PDB file of C-alpha atoms in Angstrom:
ATOM      1  CA  LEU I 651       0.099  -0.157  -0.257  1.00  0.00           C
ATOM      2  CA  GLU I 652       3.020   2.178   0.601  1.00  0.00           C
ATOM      3  CA  LYS I 653       4.380   1.479  -2.743  1.00  0.00           C
ATOM      4  CA  TYR I 654       1.175   2.092  -4.150  1.00  0.00           C
ATOM      5  CA  ALA I 655       0.366   5.293  -2.852  1.00  0.00           C
ATOM      6  CA  GLN I 656       3.968   7.004  -3.520  1.00  0.00           C
ATOM      7  CA  SER I 657       3.618   6.094  -7.111  1.00  0.00           C
ATOM      8  CA  VAL I 658      -0.179   7.684  -7.117  1.00  0.00           C
ATOM      9  CA  MET I 659       2.042  10.565  -6.022  1.00  0.00           C
ATOM     10  CA  GLU I 660       4.685  10.424  -8.564  1.00  0.00           C
ATOM     11  CA  ALA I 661       2.434   9.732 -11.334  1.00  0.00           C
ATOM     12  CA  MET I 662       0.527  13.176 -10.151  1.00  0.00           C
ATOM     13  CA  PHE I 663       3.498  14.891  -9.874  1.00  0.00           C
ATOM     14  CA  TYR I 664       4.708  14.438 -12.956  1.00  0.00           C
ATOM     15  CA  THR I 665       2.133  14.334 -15.075  1.00  0.00           C
ATOM     16  CA  ALA I 666       1.618  17.957 -13.633  1.00  0.00           C
ATOM     17  CA  PHE I 667       5.326  19.015 -14.139  1.00  0.00           C
ATOM     18  CA  MET I 668       5.258  17.253 -17.627  1.00  0.00           C
ATOM     19  CA  LEU I 669       1.691  19.189 -18.976  1.00  0.00           C
ATOM     20  CA  ILE I 670       3.074  22.775 -17.090  1.00  0.00           C
ATOM     21  CA  GLY I 671       6.505  22.515 -18.938  1.00  0.00           C
ATOM     22  CA  LEU I 672       4.781  21.614 -22.391  1.00  0.00           C
ATOM     23  CA  GLY I 673       2.017  24.829 -21.581  1.00  0.00           C
ATOM     24  CA  VAL I 674       4.770  27.169 -21.149  1.00  0.00           C
ATOM     25  CA  VAL I 675       8.076  25.971 -22.834  1.00  0.00           C
ATOM     26  CA  PRO I 676       7.181  25.313 -26.516  1.00  0.00           C
ATOM     27  CA  SER I 677       5.081  28.738 -26.828  1.00  0.00           C
ATOM     28  CA  GLN I 678       8.499  30.734 -25.930  1.00  0.00           C
ATOM     29  CA  GLN I 679      10.053  32.748 -29.221  1.00  0.00           C
ATOM     30  CA  TRP I 680      13.486  31.144 -28.781  1.00  0.00           C
ATOM     31  CA  VAL I 681      12.341  27.543 -28.292  1.00  0.00           C
ATOM     32  CA  TRP I 682      13.947  26.116 -31.253  1.00  0.00           C
ATOM     33  CA  PRO I 683      16.235  26.331 -33.590  1.00  0.00           C
ATOM     34  CA  SER I 684      19.288  25.726 -30.654  1.00  0.00           C
ATOM     35  CA  TRP I 685      21.108  28.457 -32.006  1.00  0.00           C
ATOM     36  CA  LYS I 686      18.191  31.017 -30.400  1.00  0.00           C
ATOM     37  CA  TRP I 687      19.235  29.233 -26.677  1.00  0.00           C
ATOM     38  CA  TRP I 688      22.584  31.248 -26.964  1.00  0.00           C
ATOM     39  CA  LYS I 689      22.387  34.183 -29.371  1.00  0.00           C
ATOM     40  CA  GLY I 690      22.778  37.040 -28.345  1.00  0.00           C
ATOM     41  CA  PHE I 691      23.807  35.913 -24.741  1.00  0.00           C
ATOM     42  CA  ALA I 692      27.031  37.787 -24.513  1.00  0.00           C
ATOM     43  CA  ASP I 693      24.537  41.153 -24.897  1.00  0.00           C
ATOM     44  CA  GLY I 694      22.577  40.712 -22.086  1.00  0.00           C
ATOM     45  CA  GLY I 695      18.746  40.046 -21.601  1.00  0.00           C
ATOM     46  CA  HIS I 696      18.928  36.477 -21.196  1.00  0.00           C
ATOM     47  CA  GLU I 697      17.537  36.702 -17.719  1.00  0.00           C
ATOM     48  CA  VAL I 698      14.591  38.435 -18.377  1.00  0.00           C
ATOM     49  CA  MET I 699      11.873  35.527 -18.438  1.00  0.00           C
ATOM     50  CA  ARG I 700       8.218  35.399 -18.769  1.00  0.00           C
ATOM     51  CA  SER I 701       6.212  35.350 -15.475  1.00  0.00           C
ATOM     52  CA  ASP I 702       4.836  31.884 -16.463  1.00  0.00           C
ATOM     53  CA  LEU I 703       8.565  30.607 -17.566  1.00  0.00           C
ATOM     54  CA  ARG I 704      10.294  32.258 -14.236  1.00  0.00           C
ATOM     55  CA  CYS I 705       7.167  30.073 -12.165  1.00  0.00           C
ATOM     56  CA  TYR I 706       8.159  27.031 -13.540  1.00  0.00           C
ATOM     57  CA  TYR I 707      11.365  27.421 -12.850  1.00  0.00           C
ATOM     58  CA  ILE I 708      10.939  28.025  -9.429  1.00  0.00           C
ATOM     59  CA  LEU I 709       8.169  25.536  -9.244  1.00  0.00           C
ATOM     60  CA  TYR I 710      10.732  22.673 -10.385  1.00  0.00           C
ATOM     61  CA  ILE I 711      13.478  23.958  -8.132  1.00  0.00           C
ATOM     62  CA  ALA I 712      11.084  23.558  -5.201  1.00  0.00           C
ATOM     63  CA  ARG I 713      10.602  20.178  -6.532  1.00  0.00           C
ATOM     64  CA  TYR I 714      13.855  18.709  -6.279  1.00  0.00           C
ATOM     65  CA  ILE I 715      14.975  20.477  -3.546  1.00  0.00           C
ATOM     66  CA  GLN I 716      11.685  18.417  -1.521  1.00  0.00           C
ATOM     67  CA  ALA I 717      13.335  15.265  -3.765  1.00  0.00           C
ATOM     68  CA  MET I 718      16.353  15.657  -2.378  1.00  0.00           C
ATOM     69  CA  PHE I 719      15.776  15.151   1.313  1.00  0.00           C
ATOM     70  CA  SER I 720      12.807  12.514   0.821  1.00  0.00           C
ATOM     71  CA  VAL I 721      14.975  10.159  -0.936  1.00  0.00           C
ATOM     72  CA  PHE I 722      16.459   9.809   2.329  1.00  0.00           C
ATOM     73  CA  LEU I 723      12.676   9.094   3.961  1.00  0.00           C
ATOM     74  CA  GLU I 724      11.729   6.396   1.529  1.00  0.00           C
ATOM     75  CA  ALA I 725      12.495   2.651   0.897  1.00  0.00           C
ATOM     76  CA  LYS I 726      16.049   2.708   0.314  1.00  0.00           C
ATOM     77  CA  ARG I 727      16.644   1.590  -3.301  1.00  0.00           C
ATOM     78  CA  LYS I 728      19.317   0.021  -5.358  1.00  0.00           C
ATOM     79  CA  ASP I 729      20.338   3.026  -7.306  1.00  0.00           C
ATOM     80  CA  PHE I 730      20.065   5.422  -4.132  1.00  0.00           C
ATOM     81  CA  ILE I 731      23.805   7.003  -4.789  1.00  0.00           C
ATOM     82  CA  GLU I 732      22.516   7.648  -8.364  1.00  0.00           C
ATOM     83  CA  MET I 733      19.354   9.301  -7.148  1.00  0.00           C
ATOM     84  CA  ILE I 734      20.979  11.658  -4.501  1.00  0.00           C
ATOM     85  CA  VAL I 735      23.625  12.839  -7.414  1.00  0.00           C
ATOM     86  CA  HIS I 736      20.612  13.124  -9.943  1.00  0.00           C
ATOM     87  CA  HIS I 737      18.616  15.579  -7.392  1.00  0.00           C
ATOM     88  CA  VAL I 738      21.733  17.249  -6.378  1.00  0.00           C
ATOM     89  CA  ALA I 739      22.993  17.817  -9.988  1.00  0.00           C
ATOM     90  CA  THR I 740      19.554  18.789 -10.882  1.00  0.00           C
ATOM     91  CA  VAL I 741      19.512  21.552  -8.547  1.00  0.00           C
ATOM     92  CA  LEU I 742      22.514  22.916  -8.844  1.00  0.00           C
ATOM     93  CA  VAL I 743      21.939  23.024 -12.710  1.00  0.00           C
ATOM     94  CA  ILE I 744      18.753  25.016 -12.734  1.00  0.00           C
ATOM     95  CA  TYR I 745      19.993  27.311  -9.581  1.00  0.00           C
ATOM     96  CA  ILE I 746      23.160  27.865 -11.894  1.00  0.00           C
ATOM     97  CA  SER I 747      21.115  28.412 -14.923  1.00  0.00           C
ATOM     98  CA  TYR I 748      18.670  30.816 -12.945  1.00  0.00           C
ATOM     99  CA  VAL I 749      21.170  32.920 -11.860  1.00  0.00           C
ATOM    100  CA  TYR I 750      23.392  33.200 -14.863  1.00  0.00           C
ATOM    101  CA  GLY I 751      21.039  33.573 -17.482  1.00  0.00           C
ATOM    102  CA  TRP I 752      20.857  29.894 -19.110  1.00  0.00           C
ATOM    103  CA  ASN I 753      17.555  29.878 -18.184  1.00  0.00           C
ATOM    104  CA  ARG I 754      16.436  29.012 -22.153  1.00  0.00           C
ATOM    105  CA  VAL I 755      18.541  25.874 -22.055  1.00  0.00           C
ATOM    106  CA  GLY I 756      17.835  25.174 -18.557  1.00  0.00           C
ATOM    107  CA  VAL I 757      13.763  24.825 -19.149  1.00  0.00           C
ATOM    108  CA  VAL I 758      14.342  22.350 -22.517  1.00  0.00           C
ATOM    109  CA  VAL I 759      15.937  20.530 -20.042  1.00  0.00           C
ATOM    110  CA  MET I 760      13.595  20.186 -17.803  1.00  0.00           C
ATOM    111  CA  VAL I 761      10.263  19.698 -20.455  1.00  0.00           C
ATOM    112  CA  LEU I 762      12.948  16.842 -21.625  1.00  0.00           C
ATOM    113  CA  LEU I 763      13.109  14.832 -18.341  1.00  0.00           C
ATOM    114  CA  ASP I 764       9.974  14.818 -17.078  1.00  0.00           C
ATOM    115  CA  PRO I 765       7.679  12.842 -19.899  1.00  0.00           C
ATOM    116  CA  ALA I 766       9.013   9.451 -19.298  1.00  0.00           C
ATOM    117  CA  ASP I 767       8.078   8.874 -15.506  1.00  0.00           C
ATOM    118  CA  VAL I 768       4.749   9.045 -16.238  1.00  0.00           C
ATOM    119  CA  PRO I 769       4.135   5.542 -17.694  1.00  0.00           C
ATOM    120  CA  LEU I 770       7.054   4.221 -15.577  1.00  0.00           C
ATOM    121  CA  HIS I 771       4.729   5.131 -12.345  1.00  0.00           C
ATOM    122  CA  LEU I 772       1.304   4.121 -14.066  1.00  0.00           C
ATOM    123  CA  ALA I 773       3.051   1.562 -14.934  1.00  0.00           C
ATOM    124  CA  LYS I 774       4.042   0.515 -11.531  1.00  0.00           C
ATOM    125  CA  LEU I 775       0.687   1.374 -10.660  1.00  0.00           C
ATOM    126  CA  CYS I 776      -0.733  -1.389 -12.686  1.00  0.00           C
ATOM    127  CA  LYS I 777       1.988  -3.726 -11.388  1.00  0.00           C
ATOM    128  CA  TYR I 778       0.998  -2.932  -7.674  1.00  0.00           C
ATOM    129  CA  THR I 779      -2.758  -3.811  -9.086  1.00  0.00           C
ATOM    130  CA  ALA I 780      -2.191  -6.973 -10.447  1.00  0.00           C
ATOM    131  CA  GLU I 781      -0.575  -8.235  -7.351  1.00  0.00           C
ATOM    132  CA  ALA I 782      -2.654  -7.432  -5.321  1.00  0.00           C
ATOM    133  CA  THR I 783      -5.836  -8.473  -7.026  1.00  0.00           C
ATOM    134  CA  GLY I 784      -4.575 -11.572  -9.110  1.00  0.00           C
ATOM    135  CA  ARG I 785      -5.458 -10.484 -12.705  1.00  0.00           C
ATOM    136  CA  GLN I 786      -3.513 -10.769 -15.531  1.00  0.00           C
ATOM    137  CA  LEU I 787      -4.731  -8.064 -17.405  1.00  0.00           C
ATOM    138  CA  TRP I 788      -3.414  -5.102 -15.137  1.00  0.00           C
ATOM    139  CA  GLN I 789       0.196  -6.992 -15.363  1.00  0.00           C
ATOM    140  CA  THR I 790      -0.265  -6.782 -19.288  1.00  0.00           C
ATOM    141  CA  PHE I 791      -1.037  -2.986 -19.123  1.00  0.00           C
ATOM    142  CA  ALA I 792       2.231  -2.861 -16.684  1.00  0.00           C
ATOM    143  CA  ASP I 793       4.040  -4.202 -19.209  1.00  0.00           C
ATOM    144  CA  ARG I 794       2.560  -2.465 -22.216  1.00  0.00           C
ATOM    145  CA  LEU I 795       3.237   0.709 -20.196  1.00  0.00           C
ATOM    146  CA  PHE I 796       6.810   0.070 -19.514  1.00  0.00           C
ATOM    147  CA  GLU I 797       7.235  -0.028 -23.098  1.00  0.00           C
ATOM    148  CA  VAL I 798       6.101   3.177 -23.693  1.00  0.00           C
ATOM    149  CA  PHE I 799       8.088   4.178 -20.598  1.00  0.00           C
ATOM    150  CA  ALA I 800      11.494   2.812 -22.480  1.00  0.00           C
ATOM    151  CA  LEU I 801      10.591   4.253 -25.626  1.00  0.00           C
ATOM    152  CA  VAL I 802       9.935   7.751 -24.369  1.00  0.00           C
ATOM    153  CA  PHE I 803      13.065   7.469 -22.283  1.00  0.00           C
ATOM    154  CA  PHE I 804      15.452   6.902 -25.288  1.00  0.00           C
ATOM    155  CA  VAL I 805      14.030   9.652 -27.499  1.00  0.00           C
ATOM    156  CA  THR I 806      13.562  12.132 -24.443  1.00  0.00           C
ATOM    157  CA  ARG I 807      16.558  11.552 -22.443  1.00  0.00           C
ATOM    158  CA  LEU I 808      19.309   9.990 -24.523  1.00  0.00           C
ATOM    159  CA  VAL I 809      18.189  11.234 -28.035  1.00  0.00           C
ATOM    160  CA  MET I 810      16.780  14.761 -27.692  1.00  0.00           C
ATOM    161  CA  TYR I 811      19.053  15.665 -24.007  1.00  0.00           C
ATOM    162  CA  SER I 812      21.911  14.252 -26.073  1.00  0.00           C
ATOM    163  CA  TYR I 813      21.819  16.855 -28.251  1.00  0.00           C
ATOM    164  CA  VAL I 814      20.924  19.042 -25.730  1.00  0.00           C
ATOM    165  CA  CYS I 815      24.687  18.313 -24.195  1.00  0.00           C
ATOM    166  CA  TRP I 816      26.075  18.939 -27.575  1.00  0.00           C
ATOM    167  CA  SER I 817      24.661  22.118 -27.911  1.00  0.00           C
ATOM    168  CA  ALA I 818      25.520  23.639 -24.615  1.00  0.00           C
ATOM    169  CA  HIS I 819      29.290  22.323 -24.760  1.00  0.00           C
ATOM    170  CA  ILE I 820      30.014  22.991 -28.580  1.00  0.00           C
ATOM    171  CA  GLU I 821      27.189  25.174 -30.131  1.00  0.00           C
ATOM    172  CA  ALA I 822      27.015  27.760 -27.584  1.00  0.00           C
ATOM    173  CA  THR I 823      30.837  28.415 -27.731  1.00  0.00           C
ATOM    174  CA  ARG I 824      30.278  30.112 -30.906  1.00  0.00           C
ATOM    175  CA  TYR I 825      28.304  32.959 -29.360  1.00  0.00           C
ATOM    176  CA  PHE I 826      30.393  33.297 -26.584  1.00  0.00           C
ATOM    177  CA  PRO I 827      33.602  32.403 -24.426  1.00  0.00           C
ATOM    178  CA  LYS I 828      32.340  30.599 -21.019  1.00  0.00           C
ATOM    179  CA  GLY I 829      33.286  31.352 -17.679  1.00  0.00           C
ATOM    180  CA  VAL I 830      32.917  28.978 -14.498  1.00  0.00           C
ATOM    181  CA  PRO I 831      29.389  29.362 -14.465  1.00  0.00           C
ATOM    182  CA  GLU I 832      29.074  28.104 -17.949  1.00  0.00           C
ATOM    183  CA  TRP I 833      31.705  25.190 -17.940  1.00  0.00           C
ATOM    184  CA  ALA I 834      30.049  24.204 -13.962  1.00  0.00           C
ATOM    185  CA  CYS I 835      26.476  23.834 -16.063  1.00  0.00           C
ATOM    186  CA  VAL I 836      28.239  21.627 -18.805  1.00  0.00           C
ATOM    187  CA  ALA I 837      29.323  19.385 -16.621  1.00  0.00           C
ATOM    188  CA  LEU I 838      26.882  19.153 -14.782  1.00  0.00           C
ATOM    189  CA  LEU I 839      24.589  18.355 -18.009  1.00  0.00           C
ATOM    190  CA  TYR I 840      27.071  15.771 -18.918  1.00  0.00           C
ATOM    191  CA  THR I 841      26.496  14.401 -15.553  1.00  0.00           C
ATOM    192  CA  LEU I 842      23.016  14.220 -15.639  1.00  0.00           C
ATOM    193  CA  LEU I 843      23.557  12.466 -18.760  1.00  0.00           C
ATOM    194  CA  LEU I 844      25.551   9.767 -17.568  1.00  0.00           C
ATOM    195  CA  LEU I 845      22.899   8.994 -15.391  1.00  0.00           C
ATOM    196  CA  GLN I 846      20.443   8.489 -17.776  1.00  0.00           C
ATOM    197  CA  MET I 847      23.059   5.810 -19.678  1.00  0.00           C
ATOM    198  CA  TYR I 848      22.989   4.290 -16.245  1.00  0.00           C
ATOM    199  CA  TRP I 849      19.449   4.055 -16.047  1.00  0.00           C
ATOM    200  CA  PHE I 850      18.759   2.528 -20.075  1.00  0.00           C
ATOM    201  CA  PHE I 851      21.125   0.232 -19.109  1.00  0.00           C
ATOM    202  CA  LEU I 852      18.709  -1.014 -16.543  1.00  0.00           C
ATOM    203  CA  ILE I 853      16.036  -0.341 -18.674  1.00  0.00           C
ATOM    204  CA  MET I 854      17.113  -2.634 -21.032  1.00  0.00           C
ATOM    205  CA  ARG I 855      17.846  -5.842 -18.450  1.00  0.00           C
ATOM    206  CA  VAL I 856      13.853  -5.520 -18.117  1.00  0.00           C
ATOM    207  CA  ALA I 857      13.329  -5.631 -21.809  1.00  0.00           C
ATOM    208  CA  LEU I 858      14.913  -8.744 -21.892  1.00  0.00           C
ATOM    209  CA  LYS I 859      13.007 -10.159 -19.322  1.00  0.00           C
ATOM    210  CA  LEU I 860       9.923  -8.798 -21.358  1.00  0.00           C
ATOM    211  CA  LEU I 861      10.998 -10.474 -24.484  1.00  0.00           C
ATOM    212  CA  ARG I 862      11.278 -13.706 -22.312  1.00  0.00           C
ATOM    213  CA  GLY I 863       7.946 -13.681 -21.402  1.00  0.00           C
ATOM    214  CA  GLN I 864       8.507 -12.707 -17.808  1.00  0.00           C
ATOM    215  CA  ALA I 865       7.181 -10.027 -16.184  1.00  0.00           C
ATOM    216  CA  ALA I 866       8.248  -5.897 -16.246  1.00  0.00           C
ATOM    217  CA  GLU I 867       9.705  -5.494 -13.178  1.00  0.00           C
ATOM    218  CA  ASP I 868      11.570  -2.179 -11.505  1.00  0.00           C
ATOM    219  CA  PRO I 869      14.991  -2.624 -11.482  1.00  0.00           C
ATOM    220  CA  ARG I 870      15.591  -0.550  -9.035  1.00  0.00           C
ATOM    221  CA  SER I 871      13.516  -1.869  -6.345  1.00  0.00           C
ATOM    222  CA  ASP I 872      14.227  -1.270  -2.784  1.00  0.00           C
ATOM    223  CA  ASP I 873      16.790  -3.036  -0.724  1.00  0.00           C
ATOM    224  CA  GLU I 874      14.101  -3.495   1.619  1.00  0.00           C
ATOM    225  CA  GLY I 875      11.806  -5.656  -0.205  1.00  0.00           C
ATOM    226  CA  ASP I 876      14.806  -7.726  -1.088  1.00  0.00           C
ATOM    227  CA  ASN I 877      15.469  -8.781   2.388  1.00  0.00           C
ATOM    228  CA  LYS I 878      12.308  -9.183   3.104  1.00  0.00           C
ATOM    229  CA  GLU I 879      11.729 -11.842   0.119  1.00  0.00           C
ATOM    230  CA  GLN I 880      15.486 -13.192   1.479  1.00  0.00           C
ATOM    231  CA  LYS I 881      14.012 -13.837   4.752  1.00  0.00           C
ATOM    232  CA  LYS I 882      11.056 -15.484   3.401  1.00  0.00           C
ATOM    233  CA  ASP I 883      13.119 -18.136   1.296  1.00  0.00           C
ATOM    234  CA  LYS I 884      14.974 -19.103   4.650  1.00  0.00           C
TER     235      LYS I 884
END
């Protein structure tokens, strides 16, 4: 029940932030092509944001500050250290980009990181329902939602996010010289990319289980649950 409640909360959070991001970011005049993220930065003015974008920024960093502390209160997962690194890196990149005017690429990153988590937590809800009711239909929903999650994760967090990292590292240099804050943002962006690659490796392990006809399970399942299973086996 605790895991179910947590997944409900996470699904609501990620859905809400995904909808807010998709409603705010694509409407910005500079959202595409990517050279607009950087052109004119050296002349100033990039720190000026529309009120809806500023609100989105503040809500997003507040959410991750909360997540940075709540991860210590939740059941400890196998990727506990990676989650801490992810939350800290996310808070830092949002803060630095907000203060030093890299908010254009900052919000692009923010809007890319949320969509994949929606089908993930919906899949978890279906899986927990299947375990509670014993109905195979819910497990089938969970497996299909996991497949959607894997596809969205690959497109948004590996393909599109990798392009953002390239743009911040290479393309931005064509428009202004980087200082310490800018290079710090680049380093944090690559740190997040490495974490996405690690998590996608875990996702592929689950995908292989699905191909073998096994049910999809969260590869980051908490250590507490594993310990309980081991005690039952004994």
